[in-house]
Amino acid sequence: MKILLDMMGGDNAPLAPLEGAAAAIREYGVQIIALGDEALLKKTAQEHNIPLDGMEFVNCTETIAMCDEPSLAIRRKKDSTIVVGLQMLHDGGGDAFVSAGSTGAIHVGTSLIVRTLAGVKRPALATIMPAKKQPFLLLDCGANVECRAEMLTAFGVMGSCYMQRMMNRTSPAVALANNGTEETKGTPLLREAYQMLKKTPGIRFVGNIEPRDVPNGDADVVVCDGFTGNVILKLSEGFAKMLLGMLKDIFLANLAGKLAYLLIRKGLGGLKKQMDADEYGGAPLLGARQPVIKAHGSAKAKTIQNAIRQAKLCIDTDLCGTMQKALDDLEAEKEKAAQA
Amino acid sequence: MKILLDMMGGDNAPLAPLEGAAAAIREYGVQIIALGDEALLKKTAQEHNIPLDGMEFVNCTETIAMCDEPSLAIRRKKDSTIVVGLQMLHDGGGDAFVSAGSTGAIHVGTSLIVRTLAGVKRPALATIMPAKKQPFLLLDCGANVECRAEMLTAFGVMGSCYMQRMMNRTSPAVALANNGTEETKGTPLLREAYQMLKKTPGIRFVGNIEPRDVPNGDADVVVCDGFTGNVILKLSEGFAKMLLGMLKDIFLANLAGKLAYLLIRKGLGGLKKQMDADEYGGAPLLGARQPVIKAHGSAKAKTIQNAIRQAKLCIDTDLCGTMQKALDDLEAEKEKAAQA
């Protein structure tokens, strides 16, 4: 199994991708195709004593920056790690692509180069989010700012597949993020999506979920447009950071605080781990024909390693094939309903 | 000064409104017009030894339930506390209206009975939210699920007025909640609102604010449509509840946890107080011709008391008059621009 890895993407490149790749090779027995500035990568590896066994290098002379306009960058930077990696994935030169680079460029590049499953117009960015009971899948998290009801329905189907195959959830509960539980709540888009999801075969739609209940983790899949998903994902991150920061101030305030910290250090470590998005790897672009995983821009070595594990699992479980079958079923059901 | 108080609204009615009213009369020297089931109110007050000095009763035979359809309820339940209270406010029988009842009914009732300031189509629900640096005003929080760009602009103007008058913020920073700081980000609605806010006289527009930065409290006013505002408000509540709950589990897990709790109890109390929305009273309906304050449905006596203090401050500072002047300036500027 060959994982194409963007070595130049993210705030901690190329060190974090190098360390993450080495750990993944050692622990999961995958092969890594390392895309980036080969000389820099080999030099960095040597400086940090990172073994390169199992890594194959593909030299890329360009990188797409976070500030680059995604569509333009994909068209012009032909020798960038993202374009080369996605093209190799499409051409059979690898089984999955992992990058901590620009979300926009990975999204556009995936649509244009890897292409989407039949019935999917643009892939959705899906993120596993921490919650009280258990983590859940949130999609779309920001790739598609504006959505139509059919897109939200497809998100529900793809999210359900993902949680079954990748997280072993039996009959995952799919919910629609809305400002009330009644089916008459929300915008016209959400009311239309509610009715479509209710009739969608093969998924267990449990209705609307209110934002205040999202952190409980009652649903396995939370469906929303990319704008709302971005608000949910980023506000949660910001809020957790604020609260944990305020807590840290209390612990550091005086001797009593420091002692208190020592007493519950283990419990706090568990809490922090449960809240830590890095544990779950990256955000898959669901609806792409082949596995594409976007790791957080601030990805550390462990995050990259987890994203590679996630990519391996996508391949092992034939996630994309399963998803295509579920989408085909949805299409067939729609045609049947139209003929009836 | 006479505050019209809905004694039947909210989960803890009528006890919490009775206790809150008694405390407000004692501490702020206001008069309370208590709307509700007079016999029940007097009986409850007697049972709990709540003094009724400064309270005047207006018997209402109906209440609007949370499940009632707002428009229908306002039209049909003519003797409900909300309809009677808003009508008395409009007719000069009181100076402000406070209720912990149905947000939808208060919103619709305010629009229909109290009416809105010139230039405002429907009032916005504004909530003071806790943040790291300092609390900020979020509007709209859920009253107007769908908005036009002009509405978002008016929210910015009204929010800026509110923070100046009510919270003594000089030249408040007004930000637009969006999924990126660049002015090209977000939906067409947000891009249009950005351009309008940038040209709005009399406010200090600081551009887009990303959801992850909202909990920092960098902006004084965060403007958004009611759907997004509902997500921000309710997700923050849910997230805080989850994290504080997990923290509580750590403290209760064993003896070390309990000891740690005792050591930092004071600091945690401060944190909890800072996160406690009850401290700030209620959510004003900005854009109404007269002060209308919606208290949280789970309002306790202290919340009601704070909402009454807030209503008093609205009257003392002539908030509605100030807001009308700011909106008139905006209108004049628009006309000037149209003629130029």
XYZ file of C-alpha atoms in Angstrom:
680
model
C 0.000 0.000 0.000
C 1.384 3.361 -1.076
C 0.388 6.589 0.676
C 1.175 9.817 -1.141
C 2.248 12.334 1.496
C 2.600 16.089 1.022
C 5.828 16.834 2.931
C 5.585 20.616 2.489
C 2.059 21.296 3.804
C 1.202 22.689 7.239
C 2.911 24.886 9.814
C 5.379 22.216 10.945
C 6.581 20.990 7.549
C 8.799 19.310 6.623
C 9.791 17.975 10.065
C 6.337 16.834 11.248
C 5.519 14.993 7.978
C 8.945 13.309 8.050
C 8.547 12.120 11.641
C 4.902 11.152 11.089
C 5.798 9.195 7.951
C 8.644 7.332 9.681
C 6.351 6.378 12.583
C 3.599 5.236 10.208
C 5.999 3.092 8.167
C 7.250 1.471 11.346
C 3.848 0.903 12.929
C 1.476 0.241 10.025
C 3.860 -1.189 7.438
C 2.772 1.247 4.741
C 4.976 2.672 2.003
C 5.224 6.448 1.769
C 5.678 8.430 -1.393
C 7.160 11.650 -0.071
C 6.309 14.673 -2.218
C 8.444 17.790 -1.778
C 11.856 19.348 -1.993
C 13.922 16.153 -1.987
C 17.204 17.792 -0.971
C 15.590 19.651 1.930
C 13.766 16.520 3.052
C 16.900 14.370 3.072
C 18.858 17.072 4.856
C 16.153 17.517 7.516
C 15.897 13.752 7.986
C 19.625 13.464 8.477
C 19.722 16.351 10.961
C 16.984 14.730 13.042
C 18.069 11.119 12.590
C 14.825 10.150 10.896
C 15.103 6.807 9.056
C 14.035 6.947 5.421
C 13.369 3.209 4.872
C 10.040 2.694 3.162
C 10.031 6.268 1.814
C 10.244 6.973 -1.890
C 10.858 10.593 -2.926
C 9.157 12.532 -5.682
C 10.813 15.900 -6.044
C 8.391 18.830 -6.375
C 9.678 22.324 -7.086
C 6.582 24.243 -5.994
C 4.336 24.520 -2.940
C 0.886 26.037 -2.668
C 0.750 28.622 0.117
C -2.246 29.200 2.401
C -2.717 32.635 0.847
C -2.773 31.348 -2.760
C -6.166 31.486 -4.467
C -7.048 27.754 -4.639
C -8.388 27.437 -8.228
C -5.595 29.556 -9.636
C -2.923 27.683 -7.672
C -4.186 24.274 -8.857
C -4.156 25.441 -12.488
C -0.773 27.192 -12.384
C 1.408 25.381 -9.868
C 1.694 22.148 -11.823
C 4.769 21.008 -9.964
C 3.358 21.625 -6.489
C 3.117 18.799 -3.974
C -0.696 18.953 -4.015
C -1.101 18.872 -7.810
C 1.570 16.198 -8.316
C 0.219 14.078 -5.455
C -3.405 14.221 -6.599
C -2.370 13.494 -10.200
C -0.343 10.451 -9.069
C -3.342 9.276 -7.041
C -5.572 9.588 -10.093
C -3.045 7.811 -12.338
C -2.579 4.877 -9.978
C 0.784 5.959 -8.603
C -0.527 5.685 -5.024
C -3.567 4.521 -3.044
C -4.377 7.622 -0.970
C -3.236 11.232 -0.584
C -2.533 12.971 2.748
C -1.740 16.682 3.183
C -1.745 19.359 5.887
C -1.694 22.075 3.216
C -4.319 24.553 1.991
C -7.846 23.162 2.454
C -9.156 25.167 -0.487
C -6.449 23.910 -2.864
C -6.886 20.274 -1.744
C -10.647 20.599 -2.202
C -10.459 22.170 -5.664
C -7.627 19.854 -6.711
C -9.532 16.770 -5.585
C -12.622 17.827 -7.575
C -10.619 18.594 -10.718
C -7.939 15.900 -10.692
C -9.134 12.932 -8.617
C -12.789 13.633 -9.504
C -15.861 12.791 -7.484
C -18.063 9.742 -7.096
C -21.099 9.603 -9.394
C -23.864 11.665 -7.784
C -21.486 13.961 -5.895
C -20.805 17.404 -7.303
C -18.127 18.522 -4.860
C -16.551 16.548 -2.031
C -17.352 17.479 1.571
C -14.759 18.051 4.253
C -15.643 15.802 7.181
C -14.107 16.097 10.639
C -14.299 13.809 13.632
C -15.152 16.028 16.569
C -14.741 15.288 20.275
C -17.930 15.078 22.347
C -19.041 13.977 25.792
C -20.392 10.500 24.984
C -18.335 9.702 21.904
C -16.785 11.497 18.940
C -19.029 12.293 15.972
C -18.530 13.173 12.316
C -19.304 16.744 11.260
C -19.736 17.508 7.553
C -19.373 19.764 5.643
C -16.806 21.649 7.739
C -16.077 24.462 5.348
C -15.385 23.197 1.829
C -18.828 24.099 0.441
C -19.982 27.381 1.949
C -23.259 27.252 0.048
C -25.135 24.000 -0.354
C -28.309 22.690 -1.938
C -30.610 20.234 -0.167
C -29.415 17.338 -2.365
C -25.859 18.032 -1.265
C -26.843 17.861 2.405
C -28.623 14.579 1.697
C -25.514 13.154 0.040
C -23.477 14.330 3.072
C -25.803 12.265 5.272
C -25.303 9.149 3.142
C -21.525 9.550 2.932
C -21.185 10.368 6.621
C -23.194 7.298 7.564
C -20.944 5.087 5.389
C -17.846 6.621 6.929
C -18.920 6.016 10.521
C -19.912 2.425 9.753
C -16.760 1.492 7.908
C -14.174 3.584 9.682
C -15.484 3.829 13.255
C -17.477 0.596 13.479
C -20.712 2.350 14.383
C -23.710 0.143 13.709
C -26.654 1.995 12.172
C -25.190 5.467 12.784
C -27.606 8.235 13.841
C -27.575 11.000 11.218
C -28.789 14.432 12.390
C -29.242 17.783 10.681
C -27.820 20.797 12.554
C -30.687 23.243 13.009
C -32.003 25.894 15.403
C -34.796 23.683 16.723
C -35.865 20.056 16.690
C -39.192 20.538 14.902
C -39.128 19.806 11.168
C -40.518 23.277 10.419
C -37.436 24.963 11.916
C -34.627 26.740 10.104
C -34.113 28.130 6.633
C -35.980 26.893 3.521
C -32.812 24.923 2.630
C -32.876 23.079 5.951
C -36.600 22.361 5.761
C -36.119 20.884 2.290
C -33.090 18.866 3.401
C -35.055 17.545 6.395
C -37.751 16.132 4.111
C -35.186 14.608 1.754
C -33.131 13.038 4.538
C -36.303 11.598 6.085
C -36.976 9.687 2.868
C -33.377 8.639 2.206
C -32.938 4.850 2.155
C -30.124 3.135 4.000
C -29.479 5.784 6.641
C -30.969 6.292 10.108
C -32.034 9.939 10.089
C -32.897 11.086 13.620
C -34.070 14.614 12.746
C -32.667 17.992 13.711
C -30.013 18.483 16.359
C -29.754 21.827 18.171
C -26.306 23.424 18.520
C -26.399 23.152 22.326
C -26.818 19.364 22.056
C -24.035 18.890 19.510
C -21.248 18.604 22.161
C -23.124 15.746 23.860
C -22.300 13.362 21.049
C -25.828 11.909 20.718
C -25.590 11.784 16.919
C -22.931 9.852 15.007
C -23.114 12.176 12.018
C -24.022 15.881 12.060
C -24.907 17.269 8.629
C -24.733 20.981 7.751
C -23.614 23.394 5.058
C -19.939 24.342 5.013
C -20.519 27.763 6.569
C -22.366 26.377 9.584
C -19.873 23.503 9.860
C -16.986 25.932 9.890
C -18.679 27.879 12.706
C -19.283 24.680 14.728
C -15.751 23.346 14.226
C -13.819 26.569 14.737
C -15.959 27.973 17.540
C -15.550 24.700 19.438
C -11.788 24.890 18.976
C -11.711 28.519 20.093
C -13.992 27.896 23.032
C -12.005 24.901 24.267
C -8.808 26.905 23.970
C -10.309 29.782 25.956
C -11.669 27.588 28.750
C -8.539 25.465 29.065
C -6.457 28.662 29.038
C -8.519 30.157 31.858
C -8.164 26.914 33.764
C -4.404 27.014 33.290
C -4.353 30.536 34.751
C -6.106 29.212 37.846
C -3.535 26.434 38.232
C -0.639 28.852 37.799
C -2.083 31.591 40.038
C -0.564 30.375 43.304
C 0.837 27.437 45.236
C -2.621 26.007 45.974
C -3.355 26.037 42.222
C -0.098 24.269 41.435
C -0.802 21.632 44.045
C -4.334 21.156 42.710
C -2.878 20.642 39.244
C -0.545 17.933 40.493
C -3.444 16.160 42.193
C -5.603 15.914 39.066
C -2.918 15.944 36.393
C -3.866 12.495 35.157
C -7.558 13.311 34.842
C -6.790 16.579 33.064
C -4.497 14.721 30.678
C -7.388 12.414 29.804
C -9.702 15.385 29.282
C -7.161 17.104 27.065
C -6.667 13.915 25.082
C -10.426 13.517 24.623
C -10.651 17.115 23.357
C -7.610 16.761 21.123
C -8.557 16.650 17.437
C -5.067 15.326 16.630
C -6.071 11.959 18.084
C -8.473 11.379 15.233
C -6.072 12.230 12.415
C -7.395 14.366 9.624
C -10.503 15.372 7.741
C -11.364 13.086 4.811
C -12.760 14.655 1.662
C -15.837 12.495 1.367
C -17.164 12.055 -2.150
C -13.743 11.909 -3.805
C -13.182 8.822 -5.985
C -10.074 7.907 -4.045
C -9.084 8.595 -0.425
C -7.880 12.144 0.230
C -7.181 13.193 3.833
C -6.628 16.783 4.922
C -4.662 17.032 8.180
C -4.932 20.143 10.364
C -2.659 23.019 9.311
C -0.993 22.886 12.721
C -0.470 19.108 12.426
C 2.292 17.618 14.535
C 4.071 14.334 13.756
C 1.406 12.366 15.634
C -1.384 14.054 13.653
C 0.279 13.126 10.376
C 0.812 9.578 11.593
C -2.871 9.302 12.552
C -3.927 10.764 9.194
C -1.843 8.081 7.444
C -3.480 5.380 9.595
C -6.842 6.827 8.603
C -5.861 6.744 4.904
C -4.800 3.101 5.295
C -8.154 2.255 6.874
C -9.988 3.988 3.994
C -8.144 1.702 1.584
C -8.510 -1.452 3.727
C -12.270 -0.976 4.031
C -12.779 0.150 0.411
C -14.535 3.232 1.741
C -14.890 4.933 -1.654
C -16.393 1.820 -3.264
C -18.867 1.397 -0.408
C -19.831 5.030 -0.625
C -20.436 4.776 -4.371
C -22.786 1.832 -3.791
C -24.737 3.790 -1.151
C -24.999 6.797 -3.463
C -26.147 4.544 -6.324
C -28.874 3.148 -4.066
C -29.974 6.689 -3.259
C -30.099 7.520 -6.965
C -32.066 4.358 -7.785
C -34.541 5.159 -5.013
C -34.964 8.686 -6.371
C -35.661 7.354 -9.873
C -38.134 4.840 -8.490
C -39.913 7.644 -6.606
C -39.956 9.812 -9.741
C -41.489 7.002 -11.819
C -44.108 6.117 -9.185
C -40.060 54.144 36.619
C -42.390 51.235 35.938
C -41.120 47.889 34.675
C -43.716 45.532 33.220
C -42.733 42.016 34.283
C -44.095 38.751 32.866
C -44.525 36.645 36.041
C -45.532 33.474 34.162
C -42.662 33.159 31.670
C -39.714 30.776 31.978
C -39.066 27.436 33.639
C -38.976 28.826 37.191
C -42.107 30.998 37.103
C -43.735 32.373 39.120
C -41.234 31.996 41.981
C -38.117 33.322 40.215
C -39.890 36.423 38.797
C -41.401 37.139 42.232
C -38.056 36.900 44.016
C -36.260 38.782 41.232
C -38.846 41.559 41.292
C -38.662 41.926 45.083
C -34.852 42.166 44.927
C -34.983 44.712 42.087
C -37.512 46.890 43.940
C -35.313 46.823 47.015
C -32.027 47.485 45.226
C -32.898 49.721 42.273
C -35.980 51.483 43.571
C -38.068 50.578 40.522
C -41.791 49.863 40.485
C -42.913 46.522 39.096
C -46.134 45.881 37.248
C -46.578 42.153 37.777
C -48.472 40.461 34.934
C -49.952 37.040 35.649
C -52.354 34.958 37.651
C -52.833 37.369 40.550
C -54.200 34.790 42.999
C -51.350 32.363 42.293
C -48.765 35.118 42.558
C -50.050 36.352 45.910
C -50.288 32.813 47.249
C -46.731 31.978 46.105
C -45.395 35.219 47.570
C -47.048 34.464 50.906
C -45.712 30.907 50.980
C -42.174 32.148 50.373
C -42.376 35.321 52.467
C -41.719 37.551 49.461
C -42.649 41.200 50.158
C -45.008 42.732 47.608
C -44.281 46.415 48.292
C -43.687 48.275 45.050
C -45.517 45.595 43.045
C -48.752 46.351 41.252
C -50.698 43.382 39.854
C -52.376 43.093 36.497
C -54.301 39.853 36.346
C -53.835 37.895 33.100
C -55.883 34.777 32.437
C -53.676 33.322 29.695
C -50.040 32.380 29.165
C -48.217 31.666 25.928
C -46.466 28.301 26.076
C -43.074 27.566 24.476
C -44.807 25.188 22.056
C -47.395 27.763 20.888
C -46.895 29.030 17.345
C -45.740 32.640 18.023
C -47.809 34.596 15.448
C -50.950 32.638 16.218
C -50.454 32.968 19.972
C -49.977 36.760 19.773
C -53.178 37.111 17.696
C -55.339 34.758 19.753
C -54.158 34.920 23.366
C -55.194 38.517 23.958
C -55.165 38.140 27.734
C -51.726 36.554 27.925
C -48.974 38.174 29.979
C -46.910 38.879 26.841
C -49.709 40.516 24.831
C -51.047 42.517 27.800
C -47.549 43.608 28.846
C -46.475 44.716 25.365
C -49.791 46.525 24.840
C -49.375 48.380 28.164
C -45.820 49.299 27.147
C -47.093 50.678 23.847
C -49.926 52.592 25.557
C -47.658 54.207 28.149
C -48.664 51.970 31.038
C -45.011 51.126 31.728
C -41.480 52.043 30.618
C -40.015 48.639 29.703
C -41.109 45.014 29.387
C -39.187 42.026 30.774
C -40.079 38.359 30.147
C -38.472 34.923 30.325
C -41.233 33.514 28.093
C -41.275 32.359 24.456
C -38.644 34.184 22.391
C -40.702 33.810 19.227
C -43.840 35.271 20.816
C -41.933 38.180 22.392
C -40.276 38.897 19.043
C -43.485 38.780 17.012
C -45.422 40.635 19.723
C -42.804 43.381 19.900
C -42.904 43.880 16.123
C -46.699 43.972 15.991
C -47.596 45.782 19.209
C -44.639 47.903 20.363
C -43.472 48.422 16.755
C -39.969 49.056 15.544
C -37.777 52.124 15.129
C -37.905 53.801 11.717
C -35.503 51.930 9.421
C -35.806 48.627 11.288
C -38.044 45.944 9.858
C -37.810 43.416 12.664
C -36.002 43.738 15.978
C -32.863 41.685 16.600
C -32.268 39.579 19.676
C -28.941 40.658 21.172
C -27.081 38.722 23.858
C -24.089 39.674 25.958
C -21.720 36.718 25.738
C -18.820 35.869 28.028
C -15.333 35.928 26.494
C -11.716 35.836 27.580
C -10.878 39.553 27.496
C -14.326 41.014 28.056
C -17.944 40.208 27.254
C -19.249 41.135 23.805
C -22.657 41.649 22.200
C -23.845 39.037 19.709
C -26.735 39.868 17.389
C -28.925 38.523 15.939
C -29.087 35.477 18.208
C -32.011 33.710 16.625
C -34.946 36.064 16.073
C -34.341 36.525 12.334
C -33.207 33.253 10.807
C -32.896 34.817 7.378
C -31.463 38.295 6.955
C -30.689 40.758 4.202
C -27.462 42.772 4.108
C -29.279 45.968 5.211
C -30.515 44.142 8.287
C -26.983 43.078 9.221
C -25.860 46.686 8.758
C -28.619 47.937 11.062
C -27.566 45.278 13.604
C -24.067 46.768 13.544
C -25.389 50.271 14.201
C -27.754 49.178 16.974
C -25.157 46.938 18.595
C -22.612 49.761 18.601
C -25.152 52.097 20.284
C -25.959 49.455 22.874
C -22.354 48.841 23.867
C -21.652 52.569 24.135
C -24.687 53.435 26.179
C -25.152 50.321 28.255
C -21.623 49.010 28.710
C -19.619 52.248 28.477
C -17.475 51.019 25.595
C -15.892 53.916 23.751
C -15.873 53.493 19.969
C -16.920 49.816 20.067
C -15.322 47.455 17.535
C -18.037 45.977 15.293
C -17.154 42.713 13.517
C -18.987 40.464 11.072
C -18.921 36.736 11.889
C -17.472 34.980 8.841
C -15.386 31.966 7.838
C -12.300 34.030 7.049
C -10.961 37.533 7.603
C -10.646 38.516 3.919
C -13.536 40.584 2.566
C -14.108 38.072 -0.235
C -14.974 35.320 2.261
C -18.365 33.829 3.014
C -21.738 33.798 1.302
C -22.927 36.522 -1.119
C -24.991 37.940 1.788
C -21.889 38.331 3.952
C -19.822 39.837 1.155
C -22.557 42.419 0.551
C -22.922 43.143 4.266
C -19.145 43.588 4.565
C -19.175 46.316 1.909
C -22.173 48.053 3.500
C -20.740 47.934 7.014
C -17.430 49.315 5.745
C -19.233 52.419 4.501
C -21.542 52.832 7.497
C -21.018 56.150 9.295
C -20.743 56.370 13.065
C -19.525 52.824 13.733
C -16.036 51.358 13.892
C -16.222 48.329 11.611
C -13.166 46.118 12.074
C -13.957 43.547 9.373
C -14.687 39.841 9.612
C -14.150 37.802 12.751
C -13.544 34.048 12.479
C -15.519 31.738 14.779
C -12.361 30.510 16.534
C -11.540 34.112 17.554
C -15.027 34.918 18.831
C -14.378 33.556 22.380
C -11.363 35.867 22.756
C -13.586 38.916 23.081
C -11.585 41.098 20.644
C -14.722 42.643 19.167
C -17.332 44.528 21.188
C -20.131 43.654 18.774
C -20.381 40.518 16.630
C -22.937 40.789 13.824
C -24.523 37.775 12.128
C -27.822 36.415 10.857
C -30.114 34.788 13.423
C -29.275 31.245 12.333
C -25.533 31.709 12.762
C -26.074 33.645 15.990
C -28.180 30.838 17.380
C -25.397 28.371 16.546
C -22.755 30.573 18.213
C -24.836 31.210 21.339
C -26.184 27.711 21.877
C -23.055 25.820 20.888
C -21.050 27.940 23.349
C -23.559 27.132 26.085
C -23.482 23.441 25.240
C -19.726 23.340 24.982
C -19.190 25.139 28.295
C -21.639 22.762 29.952
C -19.827 19.740 28.529
C -16.355 20.909 29.542
C -17.387 22.038 33.024
C -19.250 18.745 33.456
C -16.150 16.749 32.493
C -14.136 18.837 34.903
C -16.626 18.134 37.661
C -16.239 14.395 37.005
C -12.490 14.757 37.523
C -13.021 16.547 40.843
C -15.485 13.926 42.026
C -13.490 10.919 40.824
C -11.451 10.416 43.993
C -10.062 11.999 47.133
C -7.247 13.756 45.250
C -9.843 15.328 42.955
C -11.922 16.524 45.883
C -8.874 18.042 47.538
C -7.860 19.743 44.283
C -11.351 21.217 44.053
C -11.081 22.668 47.547
C -7.712 24.214 46.699
C -8.951 26.114 43.641
C -12.608 26.544 44.562
C -12.330 30.329 44.581
C -10.704 30.523 41.159
C -13.247 28.097 39.698
C -16.047 30.188 41.181
C -14.656 33.220 39.358
C -14.422 31.243 36.117
C -17.970 30.006 36.479
C -19.176 33.529 37.216
C -17.372 34.866 34.143
C -19.005 32.158 31.993
C -22.427 32.671 33.567
C -24.822 34.396 31.172
C -27.144 35.137 34.110
C -24.707 37.808 35.283
C -25.553 39.972 32.297
C -29.327 39.786 32.628
C -31.263 39.195 29.443
C -31.262 39.703 25.719
C -32.645 43.061 24.589
C -34.742 43.190 21.431
C -32.812 45.917 19.668
C -34.798 47.948 17.198
C -38.004 47.974 19.245
C -39.408 51.445 19.918
C -39.376 50.830 23.640
C -37.159 48.597 25.811
C -38.062 44.911 25.674
C -35.784 42.423 27.456
C -35.977 38.678 26.967
C -34.517 36.755 29.924
C -33.260 33.190 29.492
C -35.973 30.526 29.703
C -34.135 28.952 32.634
C -33.879 32.336 34.388
C -33.402 32.242 38.145
C -34.318 35.086 40.524
C -30.908 36.693 40.021
C -31.303 36.577 36.215
C -34.671 38.306 36.424
C -33.233 40.900 38.796
C -30.359 41.588 36.387
C -32.781 41.813 33.446
C -34.776 44.438 35.377
C -31.571 46.383 36.104
C -30.800 46.210 32.391
C -34.295 47.497 31.528
C -33.803 50.370 33.971
C -30.484 51.261 32.334
C -32.148 51.219 28.882
C -34.619 53.802 30.174
C -32.028 55.868 32.068
C -29.778 56.147 29.008
C -32.647 56.651 26.531
C -31.266 53.769 24.522
C -34.155 53.635 22.037
C -33.949 57.379 21.327
C -30.182 57.200 20.794
C -30.588 54.240 18.495
C -33.219 56.036 16.416
C -30.812 58.957 15.941
C -28.017 56.615 14.807
C -30.380 54.862 12.388
C -31.552 58.234 11.041
C -27.927 59.203 10.401
C -27.413 55.948 8.516
C -30.513 56.653 6.424
C -29.389 60.239 5.682
C -25.970 58.967 4.640
C -27.563 56.417 2.324
C -29.712 59.099 0.696
C -26.698 61.356 0.285
C -24.799 58.493 -1.356
C -27.743 57.762 -3.657
C -27.929 61.411 -4.754
C -24.172 61.724 -5.298
